[in-house]
Amino acid sequence: MDSTSAASVTTGVIKQYVINPEGDVDGLLFSNDSLVRFPPNMGANVAAIAAPGDTIRVSGVPEAEGALRAREITNTRNGQSAVEQPPAGNAQRLPPSLRGVSLVKLDARGRVLKVTTAPRGEPDGVLLADGTVIKLTPPGARQFPALLQPGALVAAHGYGTRNRFGQSLQATSFGTPGNLTQLYGRAD
């Protein structure tokens, strides 16, 4: 959604954090399985002010599939807030040749809890019932319409991160257990 979209405010209990394949917190799941997303540079601040089990108030913009893009997150117990801001101008980013150097091979399988979407609303992955995030490119996701449904049993192989906040991988192959389709030109 664009910045002219109407703001929305909701309150919920954090069930778990959601991370990207690089291991950055870039969202959270409420106990009612509603998804809240925010930029990765906001994740450390969110994790510092609120933990799973805490009740938070989120002000943001509705996105596709019922997700909410957070602009501000406030812990209702202590009043601490994290606010979306542009990345610091002096933020160090790895050069393209080194991005992904810390990723490890991961496998995942489980039932789809939610389908995740890219900014334009097209499917770009799934969140499994165990909290694992499997990311796909939107063109890759289009190959699997029957599997990108809540309740579908899926499996993936790829590269990502497992840390104290969760597990996330960028799939290099995806499908059902025992029947993975390679998504890129060469096998892992």
GROMACS .gro file of N, CA and C in nm, residues 21-138:
model
  354
   21PRO      N    1   1.570  -1.419   0.569
   21PRO     CA    2   1.678  -1.518   0.557
   21PRO      C    3   1.813  -1.472   0.611
   22GLU      N    4   1.837  -1.342   0.618
   22GLU     CA    5   1.962  -1.290   0.673
   22GLU      C    6   1.962  -1.291   0.825
   23GLY      N    7   1.847  -1.321   0.886
   23GLY     CA    8   1.838  -1.330   1.031
   23GLY      C    9   1.788  -1.205   1.100
   24ASP      N   10   1.752  -1.101   1.024
   24ASP     CA   11   1.701  -0.978   1.083
   24ASP      C   12   1.553  -0.994   1.117
   25VAL      N   13   1.513  -0.944   1.233
   25VAL     CA   14   1.371  -0.941   1.269
   25VAL      C   15   1.304  -0.839   1.177
   26ASP      N   16   1.203  -0.883   1.101
   26ASP     CA   17   1.132  -0.791   1.012
   26ASP      C   18   0.981  -0.808   1.022
   27GLY      N   19   0.938  -0.869   1.132
   27GLY     CA   20   0.795  -0.884   1.155
   27GLY      C   21   0.769  -0.960   1.283
   28LEU      N   22   0.642  -0.973   1.312
   28LEU     CA   23   0.600  -1.052   1.428
   28LEU      C   24   0.461  -1.107   1.402
   29LEU      N   25   0.432  -1.211   1.475
   29LEU     CA   26   0.303  -1.278   1.464
   29LEU      C   27   0.231  -1.260   1.596
   30PHE      N   28   0.107  -1.213   1.590
   30PHE     CA   29   0.025  -1.203   1.710
   30PHE      C   30  -0.029  -1.341   1.748
   31SER      N   31  -0.078  -1.353   1.869
   31SER     CA   32  -0.133  -1.481   1.916
   31SER      C   33  -0.254  -1.525   1.834
   32ASN      N   34  -0.321  -1.431   1.765
   32ASN     CA   35  -0.434  -1.468   1.678
   32ASN      C   36  -0.387  -1.495   1.534
   33ASP      N   37  -0.256  -1.507   1.515
   33ASP     CA   38  -0.191  -1.536   1.386
   33ASP      C   39  -0.197  -1.421   1.286
   34SER      N   40  -0.227  -1.299   1.332
   34SER     CA   41  -0.216  -1.182   1.246
   34SER      C   42  -0.068  -1.147   1.231
   35LEU      N   43  -0.030  -1.105   1.111
   35LEU     CA   44   0.108  -1.073   1.080
   35LEU      C   45   0.129  -0.922   1.081
   36VAL      N   46   0.236  -0.879   1.148
   36VAL     CA   47   0.278  -0.738   1.150
   36VAL      C   48   0.416  -0.735   1.087
   37ARG      N   49   0.435  -0.649   0.987
   37ARG     CA   50   0.565  -0.640   0.921
   37ARG      C   51   0.624  -0.501   0.941
   38PHE      N   52   0.757  -0.495   0.936
   38PHE     CA   53   0.828  -0.368   0.947
   38PHE      C   54   0.965  -0.384   0.883
   39PRO      N   55   1.034  -0.272   0.854
   39PRO     CA   56   1.166  -0.282   0.791
   39PRO      C   57   1.267  -0.351   0.883
   40PRO      N   58   1.361  -0.425   0.827
   40PRO     CA   59   1.461  -0.493   0.909
   40PRO      C   60   1.539  -0.400   1.001
   41ASN      N   61   1.563  -0.275   0.958
   41ASN     CA   62   1.637  -0.183   1.044
   41ASN      C   63   1.558  -0.142   1.168
   42MET      N   64   1.429  -0.171   1.173
   42MET     CA   65   1.346  -0.143   1.290
   42MET      C   66   1.342  -0.262   1.386
   43GLY      N   67   1.381  -0.380   1.336
   43GLY     CA   68   1.368  -0.504   1.412
   43GLY      C   69   1.440  -0.507   1.545
   44ALA      N   70   1.564  -0.459   1.550
   44ALA     CA   71   1.639  -0.461   1.676
   44ALA      C   72   1.571  -0.375   1.781
   45ASN      N   73   1.515  -0.261   1.739
   45ASN     CA   74   1.444  -0.175   1.834
   45ASN      C   75   1.318  -0.241   1.886
   46VAL      N   76   1.245  -0.308   1.797
   46VAL     CA   77   1.123  -0.379   1.840
   46VAL      C   78   1.160  -0.489   1.939
   47ALA      N   79   1.263  -0.567   1.908
   47ALA     CA   80   1.305  -0.675   1.997
   47ALA      C   81   1.353  -0.622   2.132
   48ALA      N   82   1.405  -0.500   2.134
   48ALA     CA   83   1.454  -0.441   2.259
   48ALA      C   84   1.340  -0.394   2.350
   49ILE      N   85   1.225  -0.360   2.292
   49ILE     CA   86   1.117  -0.306   2.375
   49ILE      C   87   1.007  -0.406   2.406
   50ALA      N   88   0.999  -0.516   2.331
   50ALA     CA   89   0.889  -0.611   2.351
   50ALA      C   90   0.934  -0.752   2.316
   51ALA      N   91   0.880  -0.848   2.388
   51ALA     CA   92   0.915  -0.989   2.370
   51ALA      C   93   0.788  -1.071   2.352
   52PRO      N   94   0.802  -1.194   2.301
   52PRO     CA   95   0.685  -1.280   2.294
   52PRO      C   96   0.614  -1.287   2.430
   53GLY      N   97   0.481  -1.274   2.424
   53GLY     CA   98   0.400  -1.270   2.545
   53GLY      C   99   0.359  -1.130   2.584
   54ASP      N  100   0.431  -1.028   2.535
   54ASP     CA  101   0.396  -0.889   2.564
   54ASP      C  102   0.279  -0.843   2.477
   55THR      N  103   0.199  -0.753   2.531
   55THR     CA  104   0.092  -0.689   2.455
   55THR      C  105   0.147  -0.559   2.397
   56ILE      N  106   0.126  -0.541   2.267
   56ILE     CA  107   0.173  -0.420   2.200
   56ILE      C  108   0.060  -0.355   2.123
   57ARG      N  109   0.078  -0.225   2.098
   57ARG     CA  110  -0.013  -0.149   2.013
   57ARG      C  111   0.066  -0.113   1.887
   58VAL      N  112   0.006  -0.140   1.772
   58VAL     CA  113   0.073  -0.116   1.645
   58VAL      C  114  -0.008  -0.015   1.565
   59SER      N  115   0.059   0.089   1.520
   59SER     CA  116   0.001   0.186   1.428
   59SER      C  117   0.070   0.165   1.294
   60GLY      N  118  -0.010   0.149   1.190
   60GLY     CA  119   0.050   0.122   1.060
   60GLY      C  120  -0.050   0.128   0.947
   61VAL      N  121  -0.011   0.067   0.837
   61VAL     CA  122  -0.091   0.069   0.715
   61VAL      C  123  -0.125  -0.075   0.676
   62PRO      N  124  -0.254  -0.104   0.651
   62PRO     CA  125  -0.292  -0.239   0.609
   62PRO      C  126  -0.226  -0.277   0.477
   63GLU      N  127  -0.186  -0.405   0.468
   63GLU     CA  128  -0.127  -0.460   0.346
   63GLU      C  129  -0.212  -0.576   0.298
   64ALA      N  130  -0.164  -0.639   0.192
   64ALA     CA  131  -0.233  -0.756   0.135
   64ALA      C  132  -0.244  -0.867   0.238
   65GLU      N  133  -0.343  -0.951   0.220
   65GLU     CA  134  -0.363  -1.071   0.303
   65GLU      C  135  -0.379  -1.040   0.451
   66GLY      N  136  -0.423  -0.919   0.484
   66GLY     CA  137  -0.451  -0.885   0.623
   66GLY      C  138  -0.331  -0.848   0.707
   67ALA      N  139  -0.212  -0.841   0.648
   67ALA     CA  140  -0.094  -0.800   0.724
   67ALA      C  141  -0.101  -0.650   0.751
   68LEU      N  142  -0.026  -0.606   0.851
   68LEU     CA  143  -0.019  -0.465   0.885
   68LEU      C  144   0.127  -0.421   0.877
   69ARG      N  145   0.155  -0.316   0.802
   69ARG     CA  146   0.290  -0.260   0.791
   69ARG      C  147   0.303  -0.157   0.903
   70ALA      N  148   0.385  -0.189   1.004
   70ALA     CA  149   0.397  -0.105   1.123
   70ALA      C  150   0.475   0.023   1.095
   71ARG      N  151   0.425   0.132   1.148
   71ARG     CA  152   0.497   0.259   1.150
   71ARG      C  153   0.549   0.286   1.291
   72GLU      N  154   0.470   0.240   1.391
   72GLU     CA  155   0.509   0.256   1.532
   72GLU      C  156   0.455   0.138   1.612
   73ILE      N  157   0.538   0.086   1.700
   73ILE     CA  158   0.501  -0.024   1.788
   73ILE      C  159   0.529   0.019   1.931
   74THR      N  160   0.428   0.006   2.017
   74THR     CA  161   0.441   0.048   2.157
   74THR      C  162   0.407  -0.068   2.248
   75ASN      N  163   0.494  -0.094   2.345
   75ASN     CA  164   0.469  -0.194   2.448
   75ASN      C  165   0.370  -0.132   2.545
   76THR      N  166   0.251  -0.191   2.560
   76THR     CA  167   0.148  -0.131   2.644
   76THR      C  168   0.180  -0.138   2.793
   77ARG      N  169   0.270  -0.227   2.833
   77ARG     CA  170   0.308  -0.239   2.974
   77ARG      C  171   0.402  -0.127   3.018
   78ASN      N  172   0.505  -0.100   2.937
   78ASN     CA  173   0.606  -0.003   2.981
   78ASN      C  174   0.606   0.127   2.900
   79GLY      N  175   0.524   0.135   2.796
   79GLY     CA  176   0.514   0.257   2.717
   79GLY      C  177   0.628   0.281   2.619
   80GLN      N  178   0.725   0.191   2.613
   80GLN     CA  179   0.837   0.208   2.520
   80GLN      C  180   0.789   0.185   2.377
   81SER      N  181   0.846   0.264   2.285
   81SER     CA  182   0.805   0.256   2.145
   81SER      C  183   0.923   0.239   2.052
   82ALA      N  184   0.896   0.178   1.939
   82ALA     CA  185   0.990   0.170   1.826
   82ALA      C  186   0.917   0.234   1.708
   83VAL      N  187   0.984   0.326   1.640
   83VAL     CA  188   0.924   0.400   1.531
   83VAL      C  189   1.002   0.374   1.402
   84GLU      N  190   0.929   0.356   1.292
   84GLU     CA  191   0.995   0.336   1.163
   84GLU      C  192   1.073   0.461   1.126
   85GLN      N  193   1.198   0.442   1.089
   85GLN     CA  194   1.284   0.550   1.042
   85GLN      C  195   1.369   0.497   0.929
   86PRO      N  196   1.416   0.585   0.842
   86PRO     CA  197   1.505   0.538   0.737
   86PRO      C  198   1.632   0.481   0.800
   87PRO      N  199   1.699   0.388   0.730
   87PRO     CA  200   1.826   0.338   0.783
   87PRO      C  201   1.924   0.453   0.804
   88ALA      N  202   2.007   0.441   0.906
   88ALA     CA  203   2.106   0.544   0.934
   88ALA      C  204   2.195   0.565   0.812
   89GLY      N  205   2.228   0.690   0.785
   89GLY     CA  206   2.312   0.723   0.670
   89GLY      C  207   2.448   0.658   0.676
   90ASN      N  208   2.495   0.630   0.797
   90ASN     CA  209   2.627   0.569   0.811
   90ASN      C  210   2.618   0.417   0.830
   91ALA      N  211   2.500   0.360   0.805
   91ALA     CA  212   2.483   0.215   0.822
   91ALA      C  213   2.575   0.141   0.725
   92GLN      N  214   2.648   0.046   0.777
   92GLN     CA  215   2.741  -0.032   0.696
   92GLN      C  216   2.667  -0.148   0.630
   93ARG      N  217   2.667  -0.151   0.499
   93ARG     CA  218   2.611  -0.265   0.424
   93ARG      C  219   2.725  -0.339   0.359
   94LEU      N  220   2.713  -0.470   0.362
   94LEU     CA  221   2.815  -0.551   0.297
   94LEU      C  222   2.809  -0.529   0.146
   95PRO      N  223   2.924  -0.537   0.080
   95PRO     CA  224   2.920  -0.530  -0.067
   95PRO      C  225   2.846  -0.650  -0.122
   96PRO      N  226   2.787  -0.637  -0.241
   96PRO     CA  227   2.708  -0.748  -0.298
   96PRO      C  228   2.782  -0.881  -0.299
   97SER      N  229   2.913  -0.879  -0.321
   97SER     CA  230   2.988  -1.005  -0.328
   97SER      C  231   2.995  -1.077  -0.194
   98LEU      N  232   2.969  -1.007  -0.083
   98LEU     CA  233   2.976  -1.069   0.049
   98LEU      C  234   2.839  -1.094   0.112
   99ARG      N  235   2.733  -1.039   0.054
   99ARG     CA  236   2.601  -1.063   0.110
   99ARG      C  237   2.570  -1.211   0.100
  100GLY      N  238   2.517  -1.266   0.204
  100GLY     CA  239   2.482  -1.407   0.205
  100GLY      C  240   2.593  -1.496   0.253
  101VAL      N  241   2.711  -1.440   0.282
  101VAL     CA  242   2.824  -1.522   0.324
  101VAL      C  243   2.796  -1.594   0.456
  102SER      N  244   2.711  -1.538   0.539
  102SER     CA  245   2.682  -1.601   0.669
  102SER      C  246   2.562  -1.696   0.665
  103LEU      N  247   2.499  -1.710   0.549
  103LEU     CA  248   2.384  -1.799   0.538
  103LEU      C  249   2.429  -1.945   0.540
  104VAL      N  250   2.344  -2.031   0.593
  104VAL     CA  251   2.374  -2.174   0.599
  104VAL      C  252   2.264  -2.252   0.525
  105LYS      N  253   2.299  -2.374   0.481
  105LYS     CA  254   2.198  -2.459   0.419
  105LYS      C  255   2.096  -2.499   0.523
  106LEU      N  256   1.970  -2.486   0.488
  106LEU     CA  257   1.861  -2.523   0.578
  106LEU      C  258   1.755  -2.600   0.500
  107ASP      N  259   1.688  -2.689   0.570
  107ASP     CA  260   1.572  -2.759   0.517
  107ASP      C  261   1.454  -2.728   0.608
  108ALA      N  262   1.337  -2.725   0.551
  108ALA     CA  263   1.216  -2.702   0.630
  108ALA      C  264   1.102  -2.783   0.571
  109ARG      N  265   1.010  -2.821   0.658
  109ARG     CA  266   0.888  -2.886   0.613
  109ARG      C  267   0.783  -2.862   0.720
  110GLY      N  268   0.660  -2.850   0.675
  110GLY     CA  269   0.551  -2.829   0.769
  110GLY      C  270   0.427  -2.779   0.699
  111ARG      N  271   0.328  -2.746   0.780
  111ARG     CA  272   0.200  -2.695   0.731
  111ARG      C  273   0.205  -2.544   0.719
  112VAL      N  274   0.150  -2.493   0.610
  112VAL     CA  275   0.144  -2.349   0.587
  112VAL      C  276   0.043  -2.287   0.683
  113LEU      N  277   0.089  -2.189   0.759
  113LEU     CA  278   0.001  -2.110   0.845
  113LEU      C  279  -0.050  -1.988   0.770
  114LYS      N  280   0.044  -1.917   0.704
  114LYS     CA  281   0.010  -1.796   0.629
  114LYS      C  282   0.094  -1.790   0.502
  115VAL      N  283   0.039  -1.730   0.400
  115VAL     CA  284   0.113  -1.699   0.278
  115VAL      C  285   0.162  -1.556   0.293
  116THR      N  286   0.291  -1.533   0.268
  116THR     CA  287   0.344  -1.397   0.275
  116THR      C  288   0.340  -1.335   0.136
  117THR      N  289   0.340  -1.202   0.133
  117THR     CA  290   0.328  -1.132   0.006
  117THR      C  291   0.434  -1.025  -0.008
  118ALA      N  292   0.469  -0.996  -0.133
  118ALA     CA  293   0.560  -0.887  -0.167
  118ALA      C  294   0.481  -0.756  -0.161
  119PRO      N  295   0.550  -0.642  -0.172
  119PRO     CA  296   0.481  -0.512  -0.160
  119PRO      C  297   0.362  -0.493  -0.253
  120ARG      N  298   0.363  -0.555  -0.371
  120ARG     CA  299   0.250  -0.539  -0.464
  120ARG      C  300   0.139  -0.640  -0.440
  121GLY      N  301   0.154  -0.722  -0.336
  121GLY     CA  302   0.049  -0.817  -0.300
  121GLY      C  303   0.065  -0.956  -0.359
  122GLU      N  304   0.167  -0.979  -0.441
  122GLU     CA  305   0.186  -1.111  -0.499
  122GLU      C  306   0.253  -1.203  -0.397
  123PRO      N  307   0.215  -1.332  -0.393
  123PRO     CA  308   0.275  -1.425  -0.297
  123PRO      C  309   0.427  -1.433  -0.315
  124ASP      N  310   0.499  -1.436  -0.201
  124ASP     CA  311   0.645  -1.447  -0.207
  124ASP      C  312   0.700  -1.542  -0.100
  125GLY      N  313   0.613  -1.629  -0.047
  125GLY     CA  314   0.661  -1.725   0.051
  125GLY      C  315   0.552  -1.769   0.145
  126VAL      N  316   0.595  -1.845   0.247
  126VAL     CA  317   0.500  -1.897   0.345
  126VAL      C  318   0.561  -1.889   0.485
  127LEU      N  319   0.472  -1.880   0.582
  127LEU     CA  320   0.507  -1.891   0.723
  127LEU      C  321   0.446  -2.023   0.768
  128LEU      N  322   0.532  -2.113   0.816
  128LEU     CA  323   0.484  -2.244   0.859
  128LEU      C  324   0.428  -2.238   1.000
  129ALA      N  325   0.350  -2.338   1.036
  129ALA     CA  326   0.289  -2.344   1.169
  129ALA      C  327   0.394  -2.345   1.280
  130ASP      N  328   0.516  -2.395   1.252
  130ASP     CA  329   0.621  -2.396   1.353
  130ASP      C  330   0.698  -2.265   1.360
  131GLY      N  331   0.658  -2.165   1.278
  131GLY     CA  332   0.722  -2.034   1.279
  131GLY      C  333   0.830  -2.015   1.175
  132THR      N  334   0.868  -2.119   1.103
  132THR     CA  335   0.970  -2.108   0.999
  132THR      C  336   0.917  -2.026   0.881
  133VAL      N  337   1.001  -1.938   0.829
  133VAL     CA  338   0.968  -1.858   0.711
  133VAL      C  339   1.041  -1.917   0.591
  134ILE      N  340   0.966  -1.946   0.485
  134ILE     CA  341   1.024  -1.990   0.358
  134ILE      C  342   0.995  -1.881   0.256
  135LYS      N  343   1.101  -1.817   0.205
  135LYS     CA  344   1.085  -1.711   0.106
  135LYS      C  345   1.105  -1.769  -0.034
  136LEU      N  346   1.022  -1.721  -0.126
  136LEU     CA  347   1.030  -1.754  -0.268
  136LEU      C  348   1.032  -1.623  -0.345
  137THR      N  349   1.082  -1.624  -0.466
  137THR     CA  350   1.064  -1.507  -0.550
  137THR      C  351   0.919  -1.510  -0.598
  138PRO      N  352   0.857  -1.394  -0.627
  138PRO     CA  353   0.720  -1.399  -0.681
  138PRO      C  354   0.708  -1.488  -0.805
   0.00000   0.00000   0.00000
